Amino acid sequence: MNVQQVIDAILKDSCGDFRLSETGDRIMSGSPDTEVTGIVTTFMATVDVIKQAIACGANMIITHEPTYYTGKDETDWLQDDPVYAAKKKLIDENQIVIWRFHDYMHMGKTDRIYDGLLKEIGWENHMLDGNPHTYQIEEVSLAELASFFKRKLSMDVVQIIGKPEMKCSRVGILVGGGSLGLGREQMPMELMRNMNLDVMVCGEIMEWTLCAYINDAQMLGLNKAMIVVGHERSEEWGMKFMAEWLQPLVHGIPVVFIDAREPFTYL
Amino acid sequence: MNVQQVIDAILKDSCGDFRLSETGDRIMSGSPDTEVTGIVTTFMATVDVIKQAIACGANMIITHEPTYYTGKDETDWLQDDPVYAAKKKLIDENQIVIWRFHDYMHMGKTDRIYDGLLKEIGWENHMLDGNPHTYQIEEVSLAELASFFKRKLSMDVVQIIGKPEMKCSRVGILVGGGSLGLGREQMPMELMRNMNLDVMVCGEIMEWTLCAYINDAQMLGLNKAMIVVGHERSEEWGMKFMAEWLQPLVHGIPVVFIDAREPFTYL
């Protein structure tokens, strides 16, 4: 199969015949008619992921997030940039095709990023009203819930807002950039209020929106808290899960998931 | 002096006769003709800050960031919200005036948020080309620089990207939301490249922009790193400094700085 055939198989499996008129899901390097020798799925095609892909003989990387540091993956501003030049050289010399699979991944029959996260944490049966943003779990303390996410998502440290002993049973999850509100800052707070959630587990955050709301709420004695796991740690699992469902679609081509890993160290 | 007279004195001292045609710097509660008994300056008028202001007899809070959880401090979406209702009750029952001082604070003859931070960390003489976003310091390791910021900004934990032993002498600082690029995602990366900075100290971050750029750069062996101190920890010091310069402008009215404190705990 060539690159375009792999892409077509993925889109058909995820979204049937639905196609967007505008999308950032495009080939960022290489050609659609390249014969695929092996596929890597990952949250982000970082330099280390690219090196690991080369080492295992794969020539197609499917990345959820941008390759070149802006939402639209524009490269005009990078023409004299040493980071861009070195990364592009690595990609070109090894003839690696990079395809972004973001919008269609979230807009499939189910949101396949959430599907992967739920598989990883085992919460498939805790969903409220079929909404992957809301869950009912057996009551635990905030500290216990934070430990659960640290263990399941392989994190050394998480940021929380709220009292560690607070009881949590109604849990919201907004992965990736979704916790910023998808164009409406109020959205995560409205969700928390309307669904009477105790705690929100977040990808990206801004301190003047949901953080400030939850901080005030807990200062007022209301049962509200936040756990910040970050963008990569909340979405990586969708790309891990993808390696499983993609394998049968591409017949004998090897498919491997490579963990892009959390970019942060905590000092 | 009444509230409006205090505001006028602050704006004149910061910006002379310059006024914006549109700004979020407005009175969020109370009336401009209220006689001021005491002033609190703070990064954010959280519930705890309001309670402390009441306890010390102040009836005017000057906050850098929003009171009600969105950039524009809109309240229409909050009419049935229990967090909003309880916070508003606390404010109204105690007749607290809240005024936001954000845009003019950054747009003064100097950016008075940076002025305060520099005073706190003692870097007034390290500035490059009179640009408060860039500094030249005596060479230290990334771990040492992270420790310096933890100590100076009273933090238990900071997030970093890069090798702890990396040498840093050219340092960028983008406080608050500035590290998101102020409408242009590329900005912090262009600054880093154009000024040949080793490390960027950040307020807010998003994982797909500057974080990803720095992560790739350090994976390529380039001398690049990031220290994330967050929005509140990077900007609070401007409001601390404000209590000093505001006092002589309001004659006998007591002016107190109250630290809104970092919202996060690290588990």
XYZ file of N, CA and C in Angstrom, chain A:
801
model
N 0.850 -1.203 0.000
C 0.000 0.000 0.000
C 0.882 1.249 0.000
N 0.422 2.290 -0.697
C 1.155 3.549 -0.614
C 0.496 4.465 0.437
N 1.150 5.595 0.668
C 0.712 6.517 1.722
C -0.758 6.905 1.558
N -1.147 7.271 0.331
C -2.527 7.706 0.108
C -3.517 6.589 0.400
N -3.160 5.374 0.056
C -4.062 4.236 0.323
C -4.213 4.008 1.833
N -3.115 4.190 2.569
C -3.186 4.063 4.032
C -4.109 5.150 4.598
N -3.910 6.377 4.137
C -4.744 7.499 4.609
C -6.222 7.237 4.300
N -6.495 6.823 3.086
C -7.886 6.562 2.691
C -8.526 5.485 3.570
N -7.756 4.458 3.878
C -8.285 3.369 4.712
C -8.601 3.879 6.121
N -7.740 4.729 6.629
C -7.940 5.285 7.974
C -9.173 6.179 8.020
N -9.297 7.063 7.024
C -10.423 7.996 7.013
C -11.740 7.243 6.847
N -11.751 6.254 5.980
C -12.978 5.472 5.759
C -13.387 4.764 7.053
N -12.405 4.169 7.720
C -12.696 3.440 8.958
C -13.182 4.371 10.072
N -12.635 5.587 10.101
C -12.970 6.518 11.189
C -14.255 7.278 10.925
N -14.427 7.727 9.669
C -15.492 8.699 9.367
C -16.370 8.308 8.190
N -16.239 7.107 7.689
C -17.022 6.743 6.503
C -16.701 7.676 5.362
N -17.733 8.250 4.764
C -17.519 9.149 3.611
C -17.424 10.613 4.014
N -17.563 10.915 5.303
C -17.490 12.308 5.771
C -16.098 12.896 5.527
N -16.054 14.086 4.891
C -14.768 14.780 4.701
C -14.943 16.256 5.034
N -13.918 16.856 5.612
C -13.917 18.279 5.952
C -13.514 19.102 4.744
N -14.098 20.326 4.620
C -13.682 21.186 3.503
C -12.328 21.833 3.834
N -12.086 22.040 5.137
C -10.774 22.568 5.550
C -10.272 21.749 6.715
N -9.013 21.372 6.683
C -8.445 20.591 7.785
C -6.923 20.723 7.800
N -6.355 20.588 8.980
C -4.901 20.552 9.123
C -4.349 19.149 8.950
N -5.236 18.183 8.683
C -4.810 16.789 8.519
C -4.231 16.600 7.129
N -2.924 16.878 6.998
C -2.314 16.791 5.675
C -0.915 16.189 5.768
N -0.386 15.848 4.625
C 0.960 15.271 4.567
C 1.969 16.393 4.765
N 2.766 16.299 5.819
C 3.719 17.363 6.167
C 5.090 17.136 5.540
N 5.381 15.913 5.164
C 6.624 15.661 4.419
C 6.420 14.411 3.579
N 7.105 14.358 2.436
C 7.039 13.179 1.572
C 5.855 13.210 0.634
N 5.693 12.100 -0.080
C 4.740 12.052 -1.189
C 3.674 10.985 -0.955
N 2.434 11.253 -1.419
C 1.339 10.299 -1.197
C 1.532 8.971 -1.926
N 2.392 8.946 -2.946
C 2.554 7.670 -3.652
C 3.760 6.844 -3.172
N 4.352 7.252 -2.057
C 5.437 6.456 -1.461
C 4.898 5.106 -0.976
N 5.588 4.057 -1.309
C 5.220 2.716 -0.816
C 5.576 2.628 0.670
N 4.639 2.241 1.492
C 4.847 2.254 2.949
C 5.510 0.957 3.415
N 6.629 1.132 4.162
C 7.357 -0.050 4.669
C 7.000 -0.357 6.127
N 6.547 0.665 6.820
C 6.194 0.489 8.225
C 5.581 1.788 8.720
N 4.676 1.688 9.684
C 3.938 2.862 10.172
C 4.183 3.037 11.665
N 4.426 4.290 12.054
C 4.511 4.640 13.469
C 3.343 5.561 13.805
N 2.627 5.285 14.884
C 1.617 6.227 15.392
C 2.170 6.869 16.653
N 1.890 8.177 16.822
C 2.426 8.911 17.967
C 1.650 10.194 18.188
N 1.730 10.728 19.378
C 1.108 12.012 19.682
C 1.762 13.138 18.902
N 3.103 13.100 18.797
C 3.828 14.159 18.097
C 5.114 13.609 17.486
N 5.361 13.978 16.225
C 6.576 13.537 15.526
C 7.761 14.376 15.992
N 8.164 14.150 17.239
C 9.345 14.850 17.759
C 10.595 14.261 17.103
N 11.724 14.914 17.304
C 12.991 14.421 16.762
C 13.276 13.011 17.274
N 13.046 12.753 18.556
C 13.297 11.404 19.101
C 12.358 10.359 18.503
N 11.111 10.728 18.275
C 10.164 9.790 17.648
C 10.620 9.471 16.231
N 11.051 10.493 15.499
C 11.520 10.270 14.121
C 12.723 9.318 14.122
N 13.663 9.552 15.045
C 14.846 8.669 15.129
C 14.452 7.230 15.449
N 13.476 7.056 16.325
C 13.026 5.702 16.669
C 12.302 5.055 15.489
N 11.559 5.870 14.738
C 10.865 5.336 13.560
C 11.880 4.833 12.532
N 12.932 5.636 12.315
C 13.991 5.241 11.373
C 14.628 3.925 11.842
N 14.910 3.861 13.157
C 15.579 2.677 13.714
C 14.751 1.417 13.514
N 13.422 1.556 13.512
C 12.614 0.329 13.362
C 12.139 0.128 11.921
N 12.674 0.897 10.991
C 12.412 0.655 9.576
C 11.092 1.195 9.054
N 10.411 1.997 9.826
C 9.148 2.583 9.362
C 9.445 3.824 8.525
N 8.650 4.056 7.469
C 8.845 5.281 6.687
C 7.614 6.190 6.668
N 6.623 5.859 7.504
C 5.440 6.738 7.619
C 5.121 6.948 9.103
N 5.088 8.233 9.476
C 4.709 8.575 10.850
C 3.346 9.241 10.825
N 2.431 8.736 11.637
C 1.121 9.369 11.791
C 1.135 10.089 13.128
N 1.085 11.423 13.049
C 1.194 12.260 14.254
C -0.130 12.945 14.536
N -0.509 13.015 15.786
C -1.764 13.701 16.131
C -1.566 15.219 16.102
N -0.432 15.670 16.589
C -0.211 17.113 16.717
C 0.789 17.606 15.668
N 0.949 18.951 15.563
C 1.791 19.504 14.499
C 3.247 19.030 14.570
N 3.881 19.079 13.427
C 5.308 18.767 13.322
C 6.137 20.027 13.542
N 5.574 21.186 13.129
C 6.364 22.419 13.095
C 5.803 23.570 13.926
N 5.275 23.265 15.125
C 5.193 24.256 16.209
C 4.100 25.317 16.119
N 3.202 25.217 15.155
C 2.016 26.074 15.202
C 0.806 25.210 14.833
N -0.369 25.679 15.218
C -1.589 24.917 14.986
C -1.787 24.549 13.529
N -1.395 25.458 12.633
C -1.595 25.214 11.206
C -0.358 24.648 10.527
N 0.689 24.364 11.297
C 1.903 23.752 10.750
C 2.490 24.579 9.596
N 2.399 25.910 9.726
C 2.988 26.760 8.690
C 4.508 26.720 8.796
N 5.193 26.860 7.667
C 6.652 26.774 7.717
C 7.358 28.001 7.130
N 6.583 28.952 6.604
C 7.215 30.129 5.990
C 8.107 30.885 6.984
N 7.691 30.972 8.227
C 8.448 31.716 9.245
C 9.687 30.949 9.715
N 9.844 29.723 9.248
C 10.922 28.857 9.737
C 12.065 28.698 8.737
N 12.013 29.438 7.633
C 12.975 29.174 6.560
C 14.432 29.331 6.986
N 14.726 30.237 7.927
C 16.128 30.393 8.376
C 16.319 29.853 9.789
N 15.459 28.945 10.194
C 15.494 28.490 11.587
C 16.348 27.230 11.728
N 17.322 27.234 12.660
C 18.219 26.080 12.808
C 17.514 24.817 13.325
N 16.477 24.965 14.133
C 15.744 23.791 14.629
C 14.991 23.149 13.464
N 14.301 23.983 12.716
C 13.562 23.498 11.541
C 14.507 22.852 10.525
N 15.619 23.519 10.253
C 16.560 23.010 9.242
C 17.072 21.624 9.634
N 17.445 21.456 10.892
C 18.003 20.166 11.338
C 16.928 19.079 11.358
N 15.720 19.430 11.764
C 14.640 18.433 11.797
C 14.256 18.015 10.376
N 14.163 19.007 9.481
C 13.785 18.727 8.097
C 14.841 17.853 7.410
N 16.113 18.127 7.716
C 17.216 17.326 7.157
C 17.078 15.868 7.597
N 16.818 15.664 8.867
C 16.634 14.304 9.399
C 15.490 13.594 8.673
N 14.388 14.309 8.483
C 13.202 13.738 7.823
C 13.500 13.429 6.352
N 14.087 14.418 5.649
C 14.307 14.274 4.210
C 15.360 13.213 3.896
N 16.462 13.225 4.638
C 17.539 12.262 4.365
C 17.072 10.825 4.574
N 16.095 10.654 5.444
C 15.606 9.301 5.723
C 14.274 9.008 5.029
N 13.882 9.945 4.157
C 12.665 9.794 3.350
C 11.449 9.351 4.180
N 11.229 10.105 5.251
C 10.108 9.813 6.143
C 8.887 10.625 5.712
N 7.783 9.961 5.558
C 6.514 10.636 5.296
C 5.835 10.905 6.653
N 5.397 12.150 6.845
C 4.654 12.467 8.074
C 3.258 12.930 7.694
N 2.262 12.285 8.242
C 0.873 12.676 8.007
C 0.226 13.013 9.346
N -0.476 14.133 9.363
C -1.176 14.518 10.596
C -2.602 13.978 10.597
N -2.955 13.357 11.698
C -4.293 12.774 11.851
C -4.864 13.315 13.162
N -5.530 14.446 13.048
C -6.014 15.136 14.234
C -7.524 15.343 14.171
N -7.947 16.164 13.214
C -9.358 16.544 13.137
C -10.251 15.320 12.950
N -9.887 14.469 12.006
C -10.711 13.285 11.728
C -10.682 12.297 12.895
N -9.604 12.320 13.648
C -9.491 11.420 14.805
C -10.512 11.806 15.880
N -10.688 13.143 16.044
C -11.651 13.617 17.047
C -13.090 13.578 16.523
N -13.249 13.610 15.179
C -14.582 13.755 14.608
C -15.129 12.463 14.019
N -14.546 11.351 14.404
C -15.017 10.063 13.895
C -16.362 9.688 14.495
N -16.789 8.463 14.175
C -18.070 7.974 14.735
C -17.988 8.063 16.257
N -16.836 7.701 16.806
C -16.510 8.056 18.191
C -15.217 8.861 18.136
N -14.932 9.648 19.201
C -13.674 10.391 19.275
C -12.593 9.384 19.674
N -11.753 9.047 18.730
C -10.814 7.945 18.950
C -9.666 8.302 19.898
N -9.503 9.594 20.202
C -8.542 9.973 21.249
C -9.120 9.580 22.617
N -10.382 9.914 22.831
C -11.031 9.500 24.089
C -11.113 7.975 24.184
N -11.413 7.317 23.073
C -11.481 5.844 23.092
C -10.196 5.247 23.668
N -9.056 5.786 23.216
C -7.766 5.258 23.665
C -7.513 5.555 25.139
N -7.851 6.762 25.552
C -7.661 7.127 26.963
C -8.511 6.228 27.869
N -9.776 6.013 27.466
C -10.676 5.189 28.287
C -10.188 3.761 28.405
N -9.651 3.249 27.309
C -9.070 1.904 27.315
C -7.909 1.859 28.315
N -7.103 2.917 28.315
C -5.914 2.958 29.180
C -6.313 3.034 30.660
N -7.351 3.811 30.955
C -7.720 3.973 32.377
C -8.867 3.045 32.789
N -9.461 2.338 31.823
C -10.506 1.363 32.162
C -11.835 1.970 32.586
N -12.168 3.125 32.040
C -13.404 3.809 32.444
C -14.524 3.693 31.409
N -14.431 2.730 30.515
C -15.444 2.626 29.451
C -16.861 2.543 30.013
N -17.015 1.921 31.173
C -18.373 1.724 31.710
C -18.789 2.786 32.722
N -17.966 3.816 32.897
C -18.319 4.867 33.852
C -18.899 6.114 33.187
N -18.990 6.082 31.861
C -19.415 7.284 31.125
C -20.862 7.665 31.452
N -21.103 8.978 31.590
C -22.446 9.494 31.845
C -23.099 9.915 30.528
N -24.295 9.439 30.268
C -25.084 9.874 29.104
C -24.311 9.729 27.793
N -23.435 8.767 27.682
C -22.689 8.578 26.437
C -21.796 9.752 26.076
N -21.496 10.604 27.063
C -20.656 11.784 26.804
C -19.244 11.531 27.344
N -18.255 11.424 26.446
C -16.902 11.072 26.898
C -16.248 12.143 27.771
N -16.923 13.259 27.985
C -16.378 14.309 28.865
C -16.832 14.151 30.317
N -17.742 13.207 30.609
C -18.301 13.104 31.969
C -18.432 11.659 32.439
N -18.085 11.427 33.714
C -18.029 10.078 34.285
C -18.546 10.063 35.713
N -19.101 8.925 36.087
C -19.470 8.674 37.487
C -18.625 7.498 37.958
N -17.842 7.723 39.023
C -16.992 6.645 39.546
C -17.305 6.421 41.022
N -16.801 5.323 41.555
C -16.933 5.081 42.988
C -16.139 6.161 43.722
N -16.713 6.676 44.805
C -16.109 7.826 45.492
C -14.674 7.562 45.955
N -13.789 8.504 45.613
C -12.390 8.465 46.072
C -11.996 9.888 46.470
N -10.886 10.019 47.174
C -10.396 11.366 47.493
C -9.677 11.940 46.277
N -9.532 13.254 46.281
C -8.795 13.912 45.191
C -7.366 13.374 45.117
N -6.734 13.175 46.271
C -5.362 12.644 46.276
C -5.322 11.249 45.649
N -6.326 10.428 45.967
C -6.374 9.077 45.383
C -6.599 9.143 43.871
N -7.472 10.047 43.454
C -7.744 10.174 42.017
C -6.501 10.677 41.280
N -5.786 11.615 41.892
C -4.547 12.113 41.285
C -3.528 10.977 41.172
N -3.426 10.144 42.211
C -2.506 8.996 42.179
C -2.892 8.009 41.079
N -4.203 7.805 40.939
C -4.701 6.912 39.889
C -4.237 7.397 38.512
N -4.407 8.689 38.244
C -3.999 9.209 36.928
C -2.474 9.187 36.763
N -1.750 9.478 37.828
C -0.290 9.404 37.741
C 0.157 7.988 37.367
N -0.463 7.010 38.004
C -0.078 5.609 37.771
C -0.482 5.188 36.356
N -1.726 5.464 35.998
C -2.230 5.012 34.698
C -1.534 5.718 33.538
N -1.205 7.015 33.707
C -0.617 7.786 32.610
C 0.908 7.904 32.758
N 1.489 7.157 33.675
C 2.954 7.149 33.861
C 3.521 8.561 34.071
N 3.013 9.234 35.086
C 3.497 10.579 35.399
C 4.157 10.589 36.782
N 5.209 11.382 36.925
C 5.870 11.525 38.228
C 5.140 12.541 39.098
N 4.588 13.562 38.458
C 3.981 14.685 39.178
C 2.740 15.146 38.413
N 1.662 15.464 39.126
C 0.545 16.196 38.506
C 0.290 17.461 39.303
N -0.254 18.464 38.621
C -0.701 19.686 39.290
C -2.158 19.491 39.674
N -2.524 19.899 40.884
C -3.940 19.866 41.269
C -4.348 21.222 41.825
N -5.651 21.497 41.794
C -6.252 22.593 42.558
C -7.326 21.948 43.421
N -7.342 22.268 44.698
C -8.354 21.707 45.598
C -7.718 20.993 46.770
N -8.578 20.579 47.691
C -8.101 19.923 48.920
C -7.889 18.441 48.650
N -6.709 17.917 48.958
C -6.404 16.509 48.648
C -7.419 15.526 49.234
N -8.062 15.869 50.340
C -9.002 14.938 50.985
C -10.418 15.049 50.406
N -10.648 15.992 49.498
C -11.977 16.187 48.913
C -12.496 14.912 48.236
N -13.778 14.630 48.381
C -14.362 13.434 47.779
C -14.766 13.696 46.325
N -14.436 12.772 45.456
C -14.742 12.919 44.025
C -15.511 11.699 43.537
N -16.660 11.925 42.925
C -17.322 10.807 42.243
C -17.808 11.205 40.848
N -18.081 12.478 40.642
C -18.476 12.929 39.298
C -17.285 13.649 38.668
N -16.764 13.040 37.607
C -15.476 13.471 37.049
C -15.636 13.912 35.603
N -15.103 15.081 35.275
C -15.042 15.526 33.884
C -13.655 15.269 33.313
N -13.607 14.981 32.047
C -12.305 14.863 31.371
C -12.362 15.692 30.092
N -11.436 16.626 29.953
C -11.295 17.384 28.705
C -9.834 17.258 28.287
N -9.587 16.481 27.261
C -8.216 16.189 26.850
C -7.657 17.287 25.950
N -6.340 17.259 25.783
C -5.658 18.106 24.803
C -5.962 19.575 24.983
N -6.304 20.244 23.874
C -6.677 21.648 23.936
C -8.142 21.850 24.303
N -8.903 20.770 24.423
C -10.338 20.866 24.715
C -10.634 21.572 26.027
N -9.714 21.447 26.978
C -9.913 22.083 28.285
C -9.765 23.597 28.217
N -9.323 24.131 27.067
C -9.305 25.584 26.869
C -10.668 26.078 26.395
N -11.550 25.161 25.996
C -12.921 25.543 25.673
C -13.262 25.514 24.195
N -12.320 25.172 23.338
C -12.568 25.098 21.891
C -13.211 26.375 21.364
N -12.615 27.511 21.693
C -13.091 28.790 21.177
C -14.067 29.496 22.103
N -14.484 28.838 23.178
C -15.404 29.466 24.132
C -14.868 29.207 25.537
N -14.214 30.221 26.111
C -13.552 30.068 27.415
C -14.483 29.511 28.488
N -15.782 29.838 28.383
C -16.754 29.440 29.397
C -17.065 27.944 29.376
N -16.854 27.303 28.238
C -17.349 25.945 28.028
C -17.015 24.965 29.162
N -15.723 24.858 29.572
C -15.421 23.865 30.616
C -16.139 24.154 31.942
N -16.361 25.435 32.237
C -17.055 25.799 33.481
C -18.542 25.497 33.381
N -19.112 25.769 32.208
C -20.531 25.437 31.991
C -20.751 23.929 32.091
N -19.824 23.170 31.545
C -19.918 21.705 31.627
C -19.875 21.262 33.087
N -18.949 21.836 33.836
C -18.794 21.483 35.246
C -20.078 21.790 36.031
N -20.663 22.942 35.751
C -21.893 23.367 36.432
C -23.092 22.516 35.997
N -23.253 22.398 34.682
C -24.452 21.716 34.175
C -24.478 20.237 34.543
N -23.290 19.626 34.619
C -23.226 18.192 34.928
C -22.892 17.949 36.402
N -22.827 19.034 37.167
C -22.537 18.934 38.602
C -21.288 18.078 38.867
N -20.212 18.420 38.177
C -18.965 17.653 38.308
C -18.174 18.127 39.528
N -17.521 17.183 40.185
C -16.676 17.512 41.339
C -15.284 17.945 40.888
N -14.789 17.270 39.884
C -13.396 17.473 39.498
C -13.262 17.413 37.986
N -12.386 18.247 37.446
C -12.127 18.232 36.010
C -10.671 17.815 35.783
N -10.496 16.806 34.947
C -9.163 16.350 34.558
C -8.845 17.007 33.214
N -7.731 17.743 33.149
C -7.479 18.627 32.007
C -6.204 18.318 31.245
N -6.262 18.672 29.968
C -5.068 18.762 29.147
C -4.450 20.145 29.365
N -4.547 21.009 28.347
C -4.020 22.372 28.450
C -4.870 23.204 29.416
N -4.248 24.173 30.059
C -4.993 25.068 30.948
C -4.541 26.512 30.761
N -5.406 27.440 31.172
C -5.020 28.850 31.327
C -5.459 29.275 32.706
N -4.634 30.054 33.370
C -4.894 30.304 34.784
C -6.069 31.239 35.047
N -6.507 31.988 34.022
C -7.571 32.956 34.304
C -8.977 32.417 34.006
N -9.088 31.169 33.530
C -10.420 30.645 33.213
C -10.785 29.531 34.211
N -10.813 28.296 33.746
C -11.259 27.193 34.601
C -10.473 27.095 35.912
N -9.169 27.312 35.860
C -8.341 27.266 37.087
C -8.871 28.244 38.126
N -9.158 29.474 37.685
C -9.606 30.516 38.610
C -10.992 30.190 39.161
N -11.839 29.634 38.311
C -13.206 29.257 38.721
C -13.156 28.176 39.791
N -12.362 27.158 39.552
C -12.264 26.047 40.513
C -11.582 26.508 41.796
N -10.589 27.359 41.656
C -9.887 27.871 42.841
C -10.848 28.664 43.734
N -11.648 29.548 43.122
C -12.653 30.286 43.903
C -13.666 29.327 44.522
N -14.119 28.359 43.741
C -15.138 27.417 44.227
C -14.654 26.682 45.474
N -13.414 26.198 45.437
C -12.929 25.452 46.613
C -12.667 26.400 47.779
N -12.300 27.656 47.506
C -12.159 28.635 48.592
C -13.509 28.941 49.246
N -14.585 28.830 48.466
C -15.938 29.053 48.983
C -16.502 27.811 49.683
N -15.720 26.743 49.735
C -16.171 25.525 50.401
C -16.973 24.603 49.499
N -17.058 24.921 48.213
C -17.764 24.046 47.276
C -16.851 22.862 46.911
N -17.484 21.755 46.563
C -16.752 20.511 46.319
C -16.228 20.468 44.877
N -15.198 21.260 44.604
C -14.672 21.368 43.237
C -13.155 21.244 43.249
N -12.629 20.606 42.224
C -11.184 20.415 42.129
C -10.770 20.210 40.681
N -9.459 20.256 40.454
C -8.894 20.077 39.106
C -7.639 19.207 39.190
N -7.466 18.379 38.191
C -6.213 17.635 38.033
C -5.686 17.953 36.637
N -4.464 18.467 36.565
C -3.871 18.830 35.272
C -2.875 17.740 34.864
N -3.189 17.030 33.797
C -2.235 16.018 33.313
C -1.495 16.499 32.064
N -2.018 17.548 31.445
C -1.332 18.116 30.281
C -1.831 17.538 28.968
N -1.415 18.169 27.897
C -1.908 17.843 26.551
C -1.435 16.453 26.107
N -0.143 16.275 26.165
C 0.418 15.013 25.650
C -0.046 13.818 26.467
N 0.018 13.931 27.787
C -0.354 12.793 28.646
C -1.838 12.440 28.528
N -2.672 13.424 28.168
C -4.102 13.114 28.047
C -4.458 12.536 26.681
N -3.629 12.799 25.656
C -3.999 12.374 24.297
C -3.148 11.242 23.721
N -1.990 10.992 24.307
C -1.070 9.979 23.745
C -1.768 8.636 23.530
N -2.703 8.296 24.433
C -3.312 6.966 24.474
C -4.207 6.707 23.289
N -4.727 7.752 22.699
C -5.489 7.576 21.470
C -4.600 7.067 20.348
N -3.352 7.514 20.330
C -2.428 7.094 19.278
C -1.864 5.701 19.565
N -1.797 5.343 20.853
C -1.407 3.983 21.234
C -2.476 2.992 20.759
N -3.712 3.345 21.044
C -4.864 2.532 20.659
C -4.958 2.424 19.130
N -4.566 3.497 18.436
C -4.633 3.501 16.978
C -3.799 2.378 16.358
N -2.632 2.099 16.954
C -1.781 1.042 16.398
C -2.542 -0.282 16.339
N -3.438 -0.497 17.308
C -4.231 -1.739 17.334
C -5.271 -1.784 16.232
N -6.052 -0.679 16.113
C -7.127 -0.735 15.107
C -6.614 -0.518 13.680
N -5.435 0.096 13.575
C -4.890 0.322 12.227
C -4.303 -0.962 11.622
N -3.710 -1.807 12.457
C -2.989 -2.980 11.937
C -3.807 -3.796 10.921
N -5.038 -4.199 11.257
C -5.786 -5.001 10.269
C -6.156 -4.244 8.992
N -6.121 -2.912 9.027
C -6.477 -2.134 7.823
C -5.343 -2.071 6.809
N -4.112 -2.327 7.260
C -2.968 -2.165 6.343
C -2.263 -3.494 6.096
N -3.012 -4.571 6.317
C -2.542 -5.918 6.000
C -1.169 -6.179 6.636
N -0.179 -6.526 5.850
C 1.097 -6.954 6.432
C 2.059 -5.845 6.859
N 1.697 -4.575 6.625
C 2.641 -3.496 6.993
C 2.741 -3.408 8.519
N 3.963 -3.432 9.058
C 4.079 -3.349 10.519
C 3.640 -1.971 11.040
N 2.856 -1.980 12.114
C 2.397 -0.738 12.749
C 2.896 -0.740 14.198
N 3.603 0.308 14.566
C 4.159 0.400 15.914
C 3.758 1.737 16.526
N 3.357 1.728 17.783
C 3.119 2.965 18.529
C 4.426 3.392 19.204
N 4.785 4.674 19.050
C 5.936 5.219 19.793
C 5.439 6.359 20.671
N 5.720 6.247 21.941
C 5.301 7.236 22.939
C 6.168 8.495 22.777
N 5.526 9.630 22.447
C 6.296 10.887 22.292
C 6.780 11.394 23.644
N 6.164 10.946 24.685
C 6.535 11.232 26.085
C 6.245 12.678 26.491
N 5.939 12.834 27.764
C 5.703 14.165 28.319
C 6.960 15.019 28.141
N 6.806 16.262 27.657
C 8.018 17.069 27.446
C 8.649 17.580 28.742
N 7.889 17.609 29.833
C 8.350 18.278 31.062
C 9.049 17.346 32.037
N 10.031 17.915 32.722
C 10.571 17.331 33.936
C 10.146 18.274 35.062
N 9.938 17.712 36.252
C 9.524 18.534 37.403
C 10.691 18.631 38.367
N 11.132 19.865 38.632
C 12.285 20.067 39.529
C 11.829 20.732 40.822
